[in-house]
CSV table of C-alpha atoms and ligand atoms in Angstrom, one decimal:
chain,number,residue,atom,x,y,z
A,944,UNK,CA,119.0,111.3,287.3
A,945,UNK,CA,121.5,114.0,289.2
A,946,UNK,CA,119.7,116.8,287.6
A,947,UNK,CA,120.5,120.2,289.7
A,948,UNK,CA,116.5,121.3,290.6
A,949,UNK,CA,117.3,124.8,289.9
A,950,UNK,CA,117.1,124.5,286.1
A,951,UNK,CA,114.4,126.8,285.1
A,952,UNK,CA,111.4,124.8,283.7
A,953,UNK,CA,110.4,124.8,279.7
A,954,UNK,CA,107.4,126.9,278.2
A,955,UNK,CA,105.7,126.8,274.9
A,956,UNK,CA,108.0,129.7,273.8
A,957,UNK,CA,110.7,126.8,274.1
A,958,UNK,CA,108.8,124.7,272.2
A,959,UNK,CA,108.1,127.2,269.0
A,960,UNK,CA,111.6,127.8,269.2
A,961,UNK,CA,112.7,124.4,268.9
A,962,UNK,CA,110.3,124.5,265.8
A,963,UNK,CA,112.5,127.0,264.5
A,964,UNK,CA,115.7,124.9,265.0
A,965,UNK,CA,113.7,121.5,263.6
A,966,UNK,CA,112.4,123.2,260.9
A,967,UNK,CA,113.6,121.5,257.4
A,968,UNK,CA,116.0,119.0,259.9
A,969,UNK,CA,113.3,117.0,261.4
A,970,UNK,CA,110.7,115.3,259.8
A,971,UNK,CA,107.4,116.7,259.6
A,972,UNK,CA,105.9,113.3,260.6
A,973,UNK,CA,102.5,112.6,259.1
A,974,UNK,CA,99.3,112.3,260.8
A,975,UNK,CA,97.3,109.3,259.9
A,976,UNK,CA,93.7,107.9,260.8
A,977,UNK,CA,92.2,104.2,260.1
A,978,UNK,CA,88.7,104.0,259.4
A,979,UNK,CA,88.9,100.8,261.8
A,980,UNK,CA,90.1,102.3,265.2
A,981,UNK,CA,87.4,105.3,264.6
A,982,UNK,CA,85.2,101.9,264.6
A,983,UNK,CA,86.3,100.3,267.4
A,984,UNK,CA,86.6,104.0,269.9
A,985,UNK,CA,83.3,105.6,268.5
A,986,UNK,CA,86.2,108.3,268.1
A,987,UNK,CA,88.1,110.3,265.7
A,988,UNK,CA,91.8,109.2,266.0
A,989,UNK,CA,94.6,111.0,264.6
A,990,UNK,CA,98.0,109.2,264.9
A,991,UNK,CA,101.0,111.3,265.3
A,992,UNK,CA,104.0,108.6,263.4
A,993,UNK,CA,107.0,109.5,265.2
A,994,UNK,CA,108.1,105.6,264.3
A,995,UNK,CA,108.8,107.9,261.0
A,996,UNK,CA,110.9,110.4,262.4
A,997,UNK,CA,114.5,110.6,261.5
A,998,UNK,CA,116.5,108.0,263.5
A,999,UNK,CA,113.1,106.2,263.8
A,1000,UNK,CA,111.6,108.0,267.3
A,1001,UNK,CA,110.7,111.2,268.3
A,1002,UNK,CA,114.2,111.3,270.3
A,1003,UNK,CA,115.6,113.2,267.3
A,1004,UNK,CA,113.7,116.4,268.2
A,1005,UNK,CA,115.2,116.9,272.0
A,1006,UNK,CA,118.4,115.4,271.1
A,1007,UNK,CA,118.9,118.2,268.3
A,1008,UNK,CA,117.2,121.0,269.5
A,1009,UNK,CA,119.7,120.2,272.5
A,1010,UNK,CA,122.9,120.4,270.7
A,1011,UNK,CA,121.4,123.1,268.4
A,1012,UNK,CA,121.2,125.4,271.4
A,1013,UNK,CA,125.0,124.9,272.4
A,1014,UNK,CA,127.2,127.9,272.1
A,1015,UNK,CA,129.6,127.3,269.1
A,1016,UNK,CA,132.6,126.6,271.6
A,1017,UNK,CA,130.0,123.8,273.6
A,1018,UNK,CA,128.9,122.5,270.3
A,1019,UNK,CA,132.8,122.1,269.1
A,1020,UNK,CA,133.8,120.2,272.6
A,1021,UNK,CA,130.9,118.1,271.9
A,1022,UNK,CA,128.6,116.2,274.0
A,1023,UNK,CA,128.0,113.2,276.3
A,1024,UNK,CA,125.1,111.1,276.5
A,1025,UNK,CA,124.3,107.6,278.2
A,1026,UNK,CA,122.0,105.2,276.9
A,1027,UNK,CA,121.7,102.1,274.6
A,1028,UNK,CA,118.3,102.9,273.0
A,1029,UNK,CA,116.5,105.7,271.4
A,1030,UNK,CA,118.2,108.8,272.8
A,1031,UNK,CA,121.6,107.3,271.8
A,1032,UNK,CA,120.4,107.3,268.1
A,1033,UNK,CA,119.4,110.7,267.8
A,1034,UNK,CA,122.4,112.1,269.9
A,1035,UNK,CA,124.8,110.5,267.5
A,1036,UNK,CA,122.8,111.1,264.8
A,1037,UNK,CA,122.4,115.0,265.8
A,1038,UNK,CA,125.6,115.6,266.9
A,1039,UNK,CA,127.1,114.8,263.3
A,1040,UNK,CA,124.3,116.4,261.4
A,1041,UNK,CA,125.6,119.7,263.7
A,1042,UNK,CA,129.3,119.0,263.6
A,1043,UNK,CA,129.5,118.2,267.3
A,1044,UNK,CA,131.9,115.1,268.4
A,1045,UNK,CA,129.5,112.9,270.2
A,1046,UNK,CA,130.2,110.3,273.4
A,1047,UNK,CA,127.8,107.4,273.7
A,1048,UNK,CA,127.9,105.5,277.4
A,1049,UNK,CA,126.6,102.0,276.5
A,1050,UNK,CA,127.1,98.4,278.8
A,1051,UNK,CA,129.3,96.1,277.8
A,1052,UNK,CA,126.0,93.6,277.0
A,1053,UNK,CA,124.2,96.2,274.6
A,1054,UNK,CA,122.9,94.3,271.6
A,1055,UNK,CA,126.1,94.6,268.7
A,1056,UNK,CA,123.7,96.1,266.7
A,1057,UNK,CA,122.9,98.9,268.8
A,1058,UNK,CA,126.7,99.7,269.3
A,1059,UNK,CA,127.0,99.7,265.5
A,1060,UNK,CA,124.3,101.4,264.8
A,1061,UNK,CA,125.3,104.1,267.1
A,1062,UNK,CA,129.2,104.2,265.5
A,1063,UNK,CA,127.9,104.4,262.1
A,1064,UNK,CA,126.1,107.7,262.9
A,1065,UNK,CA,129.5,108.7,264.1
A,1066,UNK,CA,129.6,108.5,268.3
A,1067,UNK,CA,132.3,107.4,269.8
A,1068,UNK,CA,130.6,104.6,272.1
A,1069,UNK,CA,132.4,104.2,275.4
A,1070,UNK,CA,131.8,100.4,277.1
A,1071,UNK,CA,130.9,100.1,280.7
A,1072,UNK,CA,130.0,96.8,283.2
A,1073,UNK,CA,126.6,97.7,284.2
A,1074,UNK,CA,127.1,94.9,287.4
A,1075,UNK,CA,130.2,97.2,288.8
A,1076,UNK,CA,130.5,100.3,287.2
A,1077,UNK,CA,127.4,103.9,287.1
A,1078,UNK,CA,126.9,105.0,284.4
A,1079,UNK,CA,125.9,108.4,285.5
A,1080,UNK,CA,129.4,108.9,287.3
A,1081,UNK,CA,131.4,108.0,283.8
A,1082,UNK,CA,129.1,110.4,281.5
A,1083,UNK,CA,129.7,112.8,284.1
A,1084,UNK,CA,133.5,112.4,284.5
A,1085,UNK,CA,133.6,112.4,280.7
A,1086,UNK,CA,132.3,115.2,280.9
A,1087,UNK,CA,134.0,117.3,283.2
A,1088,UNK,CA,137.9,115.7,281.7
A,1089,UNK,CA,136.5,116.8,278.2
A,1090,UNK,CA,134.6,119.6,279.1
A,1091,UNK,CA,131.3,117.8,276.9
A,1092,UNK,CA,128.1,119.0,277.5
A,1093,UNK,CA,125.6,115.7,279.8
A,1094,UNK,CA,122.4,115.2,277.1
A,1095,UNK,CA,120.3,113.8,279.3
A,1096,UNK,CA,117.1,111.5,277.7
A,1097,UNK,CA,114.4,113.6,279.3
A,1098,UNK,CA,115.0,115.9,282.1
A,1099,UNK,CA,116.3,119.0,280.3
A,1100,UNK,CA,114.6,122.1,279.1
A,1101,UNK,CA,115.5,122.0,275.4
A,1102,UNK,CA,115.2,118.3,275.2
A,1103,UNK,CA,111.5,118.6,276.8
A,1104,UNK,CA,111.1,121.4,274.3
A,1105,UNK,CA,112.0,119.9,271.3
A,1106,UNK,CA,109.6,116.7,272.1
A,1107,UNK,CA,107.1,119.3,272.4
A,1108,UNK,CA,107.0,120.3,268.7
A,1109,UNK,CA,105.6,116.7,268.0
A,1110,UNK,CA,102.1,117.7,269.4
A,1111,UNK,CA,102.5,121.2,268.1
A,1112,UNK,CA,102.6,119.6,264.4
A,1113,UNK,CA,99.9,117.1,265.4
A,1114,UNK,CA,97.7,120.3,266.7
A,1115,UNK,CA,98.9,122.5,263.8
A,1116,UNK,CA,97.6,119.7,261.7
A,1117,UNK,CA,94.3,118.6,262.4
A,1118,UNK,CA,93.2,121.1,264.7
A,1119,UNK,CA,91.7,120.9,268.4
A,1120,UNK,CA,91.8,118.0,269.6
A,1121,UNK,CA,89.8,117.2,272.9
A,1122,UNK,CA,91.8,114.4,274.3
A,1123,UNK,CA,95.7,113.4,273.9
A,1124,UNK,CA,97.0,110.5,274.3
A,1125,UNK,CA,101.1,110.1,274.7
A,1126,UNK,CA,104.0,107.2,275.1
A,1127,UNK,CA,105.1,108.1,278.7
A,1128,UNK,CA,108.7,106.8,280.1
A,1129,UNK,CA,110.8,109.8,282.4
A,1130,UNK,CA,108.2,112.5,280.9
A,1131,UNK,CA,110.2,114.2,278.2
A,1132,UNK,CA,107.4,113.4,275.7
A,1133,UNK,CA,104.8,114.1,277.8
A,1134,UNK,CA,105.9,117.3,279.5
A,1135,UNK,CA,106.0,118.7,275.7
A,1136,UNK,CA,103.0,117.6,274.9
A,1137,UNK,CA,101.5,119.6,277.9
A,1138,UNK,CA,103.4,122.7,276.5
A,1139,UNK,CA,102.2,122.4,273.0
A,1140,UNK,CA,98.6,121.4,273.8
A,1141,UNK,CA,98.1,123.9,276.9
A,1142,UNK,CA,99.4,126.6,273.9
A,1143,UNK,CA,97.2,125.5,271.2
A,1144,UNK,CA,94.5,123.5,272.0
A,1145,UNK,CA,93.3,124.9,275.3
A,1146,UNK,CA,91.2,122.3,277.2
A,1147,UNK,CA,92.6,119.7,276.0
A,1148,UNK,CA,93.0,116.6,278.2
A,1149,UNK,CA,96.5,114.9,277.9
A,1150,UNK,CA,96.9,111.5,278.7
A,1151,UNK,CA,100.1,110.0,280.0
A,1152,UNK,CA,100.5,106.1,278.9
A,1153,UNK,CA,102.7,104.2,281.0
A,1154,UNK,CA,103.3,100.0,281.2
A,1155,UNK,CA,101.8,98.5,283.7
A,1156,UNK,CA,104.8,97.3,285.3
A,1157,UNK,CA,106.4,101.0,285.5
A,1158,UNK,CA,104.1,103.4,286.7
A,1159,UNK,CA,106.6,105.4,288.4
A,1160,UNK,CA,104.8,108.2,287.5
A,1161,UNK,CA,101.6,107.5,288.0
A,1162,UNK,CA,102.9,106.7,292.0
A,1163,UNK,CA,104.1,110.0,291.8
A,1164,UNK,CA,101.2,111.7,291.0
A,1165,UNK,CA,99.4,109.8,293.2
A,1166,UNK,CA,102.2,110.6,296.4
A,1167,UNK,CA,102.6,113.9,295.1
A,1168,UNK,CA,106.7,113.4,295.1
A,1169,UNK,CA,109.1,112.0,292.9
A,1170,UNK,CA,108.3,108.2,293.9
A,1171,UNK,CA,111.8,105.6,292.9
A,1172,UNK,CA,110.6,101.9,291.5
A,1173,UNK,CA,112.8,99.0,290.8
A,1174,UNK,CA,113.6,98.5,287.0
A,1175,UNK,CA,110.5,97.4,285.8
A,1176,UNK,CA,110.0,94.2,284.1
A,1177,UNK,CA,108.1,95.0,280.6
A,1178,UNK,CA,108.7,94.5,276.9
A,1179,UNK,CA,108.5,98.4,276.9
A,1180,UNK,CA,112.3,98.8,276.9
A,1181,UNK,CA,112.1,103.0,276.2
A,1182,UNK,CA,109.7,103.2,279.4
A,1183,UNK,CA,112.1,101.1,282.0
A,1184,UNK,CA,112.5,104.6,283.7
A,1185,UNK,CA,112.4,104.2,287.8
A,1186,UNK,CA,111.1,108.0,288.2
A,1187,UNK,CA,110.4,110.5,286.8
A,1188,UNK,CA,112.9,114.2,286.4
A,1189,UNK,CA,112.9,117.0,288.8
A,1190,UNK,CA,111.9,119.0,285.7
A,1191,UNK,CA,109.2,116.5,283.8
A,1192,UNK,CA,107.7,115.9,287.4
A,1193,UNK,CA,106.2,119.4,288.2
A,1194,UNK,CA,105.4,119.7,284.6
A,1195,UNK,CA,103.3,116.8,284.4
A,1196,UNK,CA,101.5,117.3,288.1
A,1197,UNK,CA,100.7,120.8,287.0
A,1198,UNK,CA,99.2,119.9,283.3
A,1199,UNK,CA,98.8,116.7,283.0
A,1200,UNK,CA,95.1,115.0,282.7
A,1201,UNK,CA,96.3,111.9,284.4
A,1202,UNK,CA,98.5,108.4,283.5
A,1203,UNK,CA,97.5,105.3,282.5
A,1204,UNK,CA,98.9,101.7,282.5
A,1205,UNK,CA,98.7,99.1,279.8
A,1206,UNK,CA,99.7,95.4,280.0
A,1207,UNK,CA,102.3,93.9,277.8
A,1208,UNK,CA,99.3,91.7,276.3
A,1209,UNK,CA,97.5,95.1,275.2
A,1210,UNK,CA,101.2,96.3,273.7
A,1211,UNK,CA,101.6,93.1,271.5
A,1212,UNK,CA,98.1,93.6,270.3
A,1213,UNK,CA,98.2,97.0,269.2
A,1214,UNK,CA,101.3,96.2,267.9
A,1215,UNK,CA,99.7,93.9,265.5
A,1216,UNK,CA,97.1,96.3,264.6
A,1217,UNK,CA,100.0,99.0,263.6
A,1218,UNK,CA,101.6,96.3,261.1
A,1219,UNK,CA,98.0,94.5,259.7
A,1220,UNK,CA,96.0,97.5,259.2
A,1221,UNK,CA,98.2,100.7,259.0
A,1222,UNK,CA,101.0,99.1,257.8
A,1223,UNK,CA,103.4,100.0,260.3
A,1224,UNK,CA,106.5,99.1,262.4
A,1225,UNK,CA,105.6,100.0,265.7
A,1226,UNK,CA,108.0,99.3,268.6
A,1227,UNK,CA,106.2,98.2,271.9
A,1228,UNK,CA,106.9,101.5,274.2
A,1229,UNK,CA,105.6,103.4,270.8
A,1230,UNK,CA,102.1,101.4,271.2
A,1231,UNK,CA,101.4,102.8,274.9
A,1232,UNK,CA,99.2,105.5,273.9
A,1233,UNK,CA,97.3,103.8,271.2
A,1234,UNK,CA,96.6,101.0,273.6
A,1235,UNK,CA,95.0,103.1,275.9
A,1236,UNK,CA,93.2,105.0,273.5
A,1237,UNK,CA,91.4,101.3,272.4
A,1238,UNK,CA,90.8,100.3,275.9
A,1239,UNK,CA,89.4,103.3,277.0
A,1240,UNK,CA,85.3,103.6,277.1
A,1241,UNK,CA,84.5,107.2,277.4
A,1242,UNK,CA,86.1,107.9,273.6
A,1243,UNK,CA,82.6,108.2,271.4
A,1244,UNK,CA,82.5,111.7,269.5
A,1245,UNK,CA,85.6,112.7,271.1
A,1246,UNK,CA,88.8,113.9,268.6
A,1247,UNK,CA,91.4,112.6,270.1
A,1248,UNK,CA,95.4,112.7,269.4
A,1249,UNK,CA,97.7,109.7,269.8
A,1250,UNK,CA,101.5,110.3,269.5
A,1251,UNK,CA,103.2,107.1,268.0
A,1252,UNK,CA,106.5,107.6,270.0
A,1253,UNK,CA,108.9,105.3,267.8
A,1254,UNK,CA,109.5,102.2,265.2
A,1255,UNK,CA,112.9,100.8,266.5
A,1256,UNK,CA,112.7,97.1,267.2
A,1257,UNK,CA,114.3,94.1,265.9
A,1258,UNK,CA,112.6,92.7,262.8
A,1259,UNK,CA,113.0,88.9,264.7
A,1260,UNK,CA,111.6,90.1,268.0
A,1261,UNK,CA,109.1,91.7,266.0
A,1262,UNK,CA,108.1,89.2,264.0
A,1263,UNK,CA,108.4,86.3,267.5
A,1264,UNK,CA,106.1,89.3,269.6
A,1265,UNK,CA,103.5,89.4,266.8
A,1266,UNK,CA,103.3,85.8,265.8
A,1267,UNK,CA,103.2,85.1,269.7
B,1257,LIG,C1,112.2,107.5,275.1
B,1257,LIG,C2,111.0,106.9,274.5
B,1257,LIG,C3,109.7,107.0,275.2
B,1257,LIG,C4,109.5,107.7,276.5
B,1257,LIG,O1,109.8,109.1,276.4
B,1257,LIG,P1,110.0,110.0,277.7
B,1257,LIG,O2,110.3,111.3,277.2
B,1257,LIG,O3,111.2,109.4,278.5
B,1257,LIG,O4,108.8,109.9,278.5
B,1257,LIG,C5,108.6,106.5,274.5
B,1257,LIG,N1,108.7,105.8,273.3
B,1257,LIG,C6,109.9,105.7,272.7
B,1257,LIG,C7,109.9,105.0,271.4
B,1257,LIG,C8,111.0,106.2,273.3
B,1257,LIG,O5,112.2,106.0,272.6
């Protein structure tokens, strides 16, 4: 990501102003527990169910709060984002709700779906080859031709922000927790969850969950500098980040607990634990921090927050991951 380094890091008095923005747009998500992970984690669980956010993942709170925070002439020109998943949805989906034209960078190969999916929320979805053409240089010479505004996913203050106001509800909600537990890809999530939980529940541990195949940031930490991994191979398609931003980096290595890994295996199982006993769609990157929370063994007696980061996945995928 060609973030410039000298954009000044988010607060929490980002974060309550994105509430401010969200307030009556957003979904106020609920919070629900299961008698049978309590079981299982000696634990109290409360699950955060961004799978029922508008647009189906959290990605609707940064993506809005981002656009919402445009001057009127920005907002008019519109604005440029490049993705085919999550953030694509809720750009699109934001940018109409708040009269701004939206641009959607998407490869050729993108699943027909997706594309649609993203026209029918009313982006105008530009193709590229991902084998010969960057992304990053179109969205940005979009941008600069058009004068639009670059949304990117995760490393921006109002986009970290407005992810933020998922653990300020979940907080709000149930109270202090002692442990959170949160989806990790490039940090976005995460880095407001540190904001919101530093702010209100003040010893709180948060937990970043990342696959076991991409723990860019967990390298990071570890070399204490933004560490660059290959794609990673996982069926946690919102996670595939290869590092984490030059804003969710310091974020996280100032207030993060620590980041864990979980296998594919552990995905697909709390995957069918979401649909058999919650009655849930769960995407796999959205299971991350519920699998850790059932594979760690130092839960019992602890009150402990998962965020559910999202519900998007194709009902035949779903259906071949969970029969597998
Ligand atoms: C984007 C996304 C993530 C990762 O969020 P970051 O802010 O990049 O860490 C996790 N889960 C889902 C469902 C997502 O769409």
């Amino acid at each position: 990501m060609d973030q410039p380094t000298t954009q000044r890091l988010p607060t929490y008095a980002d974060v309550e102003e994105a509430a401010g923005r969200l307030d009556g747009v957003a979904h106020r998500t609920p919070v629900m527990t299961s008698r049978t992970a309590n079981a299982r984690t000696g634990a109290e669980l409360f699950f955060k169910m961004e799978n029922l956010q508008r647009t189906g993942a959290f990605k609707f709170r940064g993506a809005y709060n981002s656009i919402a925070a445009l001057d009127a002439d920005a907002r008019a020109r519109g604005v440029v984002a490049f993705s085919s998943g999550n953030h694509a949805q809720a750009i699109a989906h934001a940018g109409a709700l708040l009269g701004a034209p939206t641009v959607i960078v998407m490869p050729t190969d993108a699943p027909t779906i997706k594309v649609t999916a993203t026209r029918e929320y009313g982006a105008e979805v530009v193709l590229y080859d991902r084998f010969t053409e960057d992304r990053e240089a179109i969205g940005r010479r979009l941008a600069a031709e058009r004068g639009l505004a670059l949304i990117p996913p995760f490393d921006h203050p109002d986009v970290i922000a407005g992810q933020g106001t998922a653990t300020k509800e979940l907080i709000e909600e149930v109270g202090h927790l002692d442990r959170i537990y949160v989806c990790l890809g490039g940090g976005g999530l995460t880095s407001g969850a540190c904001l919101a939980a530093g702010a209100l529940a003040p010893g709180c541990a948060v937990y970043g969950v990342e696959p076991e195949a991409g723990d860019d940031v967990r390298r990071s930490l570890e070399a204490g500098r933004i560490v660059q991994i290959p794609v990673p191979k996982t069926i946690a398609d919102g996670a595939q980040t290869t590092a984490p931003g030059a804003l969710t980096f310091p974020l996280l290595q100032a207030n993060v607990a620590g980041v864990v890994t979980v296998s594919d295996a552990a995905l697909v199982e709390t995957m069918r634990f979401f649909a058999e006993r919650m009655k849930q769609v769960v995407e796999p990157t959205g299971c991350l921090a519920a699998a850790a929370a059932f594979a760690a063994d130092d839960l019992a007696g602890k009150r402990v927050g998962i965020v559910v980061s999202g519900g998007n996945v194709d009902l035949a995928r779903f259906a071949a991951l969970i029969a597998g």
